[in-house]
C-alpha atoms as one frame of an Amber mdcrd trajectory, in Angstrom:
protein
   7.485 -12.060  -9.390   6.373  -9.836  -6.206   4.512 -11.152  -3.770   1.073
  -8.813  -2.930  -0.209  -9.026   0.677  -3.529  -8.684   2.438  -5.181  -9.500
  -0.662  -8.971  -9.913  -0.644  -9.723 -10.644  -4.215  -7.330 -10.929  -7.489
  -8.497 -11.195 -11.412  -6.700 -12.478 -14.038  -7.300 -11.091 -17.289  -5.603
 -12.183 -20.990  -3.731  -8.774 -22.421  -6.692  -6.538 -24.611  -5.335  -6.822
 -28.000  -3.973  -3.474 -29.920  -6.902  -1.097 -30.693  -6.107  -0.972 -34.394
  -6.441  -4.858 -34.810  -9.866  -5.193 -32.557 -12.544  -5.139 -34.778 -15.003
  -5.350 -32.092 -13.954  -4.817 -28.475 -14.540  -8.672 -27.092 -16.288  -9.153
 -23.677 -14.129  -9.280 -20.721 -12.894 -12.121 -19.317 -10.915 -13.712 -16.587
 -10.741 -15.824 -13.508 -11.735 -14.278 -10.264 -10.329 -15.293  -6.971 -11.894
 -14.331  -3.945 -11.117 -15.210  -0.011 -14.632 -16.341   1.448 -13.889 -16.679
   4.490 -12.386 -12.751   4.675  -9.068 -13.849   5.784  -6.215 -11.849   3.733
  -4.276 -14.006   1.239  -0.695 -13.930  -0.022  -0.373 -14.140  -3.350   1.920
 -13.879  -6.139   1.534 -14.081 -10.024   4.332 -15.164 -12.183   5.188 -15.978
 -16.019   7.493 -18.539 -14.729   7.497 -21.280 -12.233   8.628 -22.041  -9.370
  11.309 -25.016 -10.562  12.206 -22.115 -13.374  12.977 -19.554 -10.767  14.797
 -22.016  -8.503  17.051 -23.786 -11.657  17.860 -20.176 -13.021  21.030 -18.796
 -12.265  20.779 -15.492 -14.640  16.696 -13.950 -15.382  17.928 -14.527 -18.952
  17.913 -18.096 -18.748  14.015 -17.861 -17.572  11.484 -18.618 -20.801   7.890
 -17.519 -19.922   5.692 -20.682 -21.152   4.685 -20.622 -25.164   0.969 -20.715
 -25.019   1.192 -17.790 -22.481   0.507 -20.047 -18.857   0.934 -18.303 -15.684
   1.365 -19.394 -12.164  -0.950 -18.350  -9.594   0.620 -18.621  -5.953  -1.666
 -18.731  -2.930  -0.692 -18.584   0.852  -2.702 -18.339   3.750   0.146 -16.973
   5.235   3.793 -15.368   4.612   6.706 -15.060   6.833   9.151 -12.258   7.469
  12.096 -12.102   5.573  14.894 -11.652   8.037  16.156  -9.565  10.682  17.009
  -5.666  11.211  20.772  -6.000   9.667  22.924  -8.652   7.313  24.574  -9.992
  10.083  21.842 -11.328  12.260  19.071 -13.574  10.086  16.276 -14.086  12.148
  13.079 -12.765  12.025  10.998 -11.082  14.461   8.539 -13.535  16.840   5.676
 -11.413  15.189   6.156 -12.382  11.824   6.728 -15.814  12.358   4.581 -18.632
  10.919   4.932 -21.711  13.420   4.119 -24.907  12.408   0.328 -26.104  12.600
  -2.854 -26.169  10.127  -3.750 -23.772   9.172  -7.363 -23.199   6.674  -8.001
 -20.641   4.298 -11.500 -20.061   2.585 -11.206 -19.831  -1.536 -13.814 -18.770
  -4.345 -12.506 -19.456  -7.716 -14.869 -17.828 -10.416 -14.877 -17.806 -14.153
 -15.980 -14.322 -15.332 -17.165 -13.767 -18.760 -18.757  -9.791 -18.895
């Protein structure tokens, strides 16, 4: 569940099956996302989602989904964490995100090789 930053471009491939049961290697495939507008995305890919993570208590209690979904998080942009120490929370001006629009430039692709 760790986020990736300054991302230009992410593929999702399904897992390449065991070499022993492949009869003949399959074509690769996957969905390409791509920033067209070159701004750097946040993003985050997860076998679980967000309501999951937030209702778990224990990662044991987290079931990835049965027909093998994931979830594909996007962000034009990603705030700081928190501050320097555990007593003081706030984060730095620089890596605040105010509040405003903000526009971010997507290509989704399907790729079949």
């Amino acid at each position: 569940n760790g986020g990736r930053a300054d991302v230009q471009w992410l593929m999702l491939q399904p897992p390449a099956p065991a070499a022993a049961a492949a009869v003949a290697a399959p074509k690769p495939q996957g969905l390409l996302y791509a920033s067209s507008d070159g701004q750097s995305l946040q993003m985050n890919v997860s076998r679980y989602s967000w309501q999951q993570l937030a209702a778990a208590k224990h990662q044991h209690e987290l079931q990835p989904d049965p027909e093998g979904n994931v979830h594909v998080n996007l962000d034009v942009a990603h705030m700081g964490v928190g501050g320097d120490d555990s007593w003081s929370p706030s984060v730095h001006e620089k890596y605040l995100v105010p509040p405003g629009k903000y526009h971010m430039g997507l290509t989704v692709k399907s790729c079949v090789g």
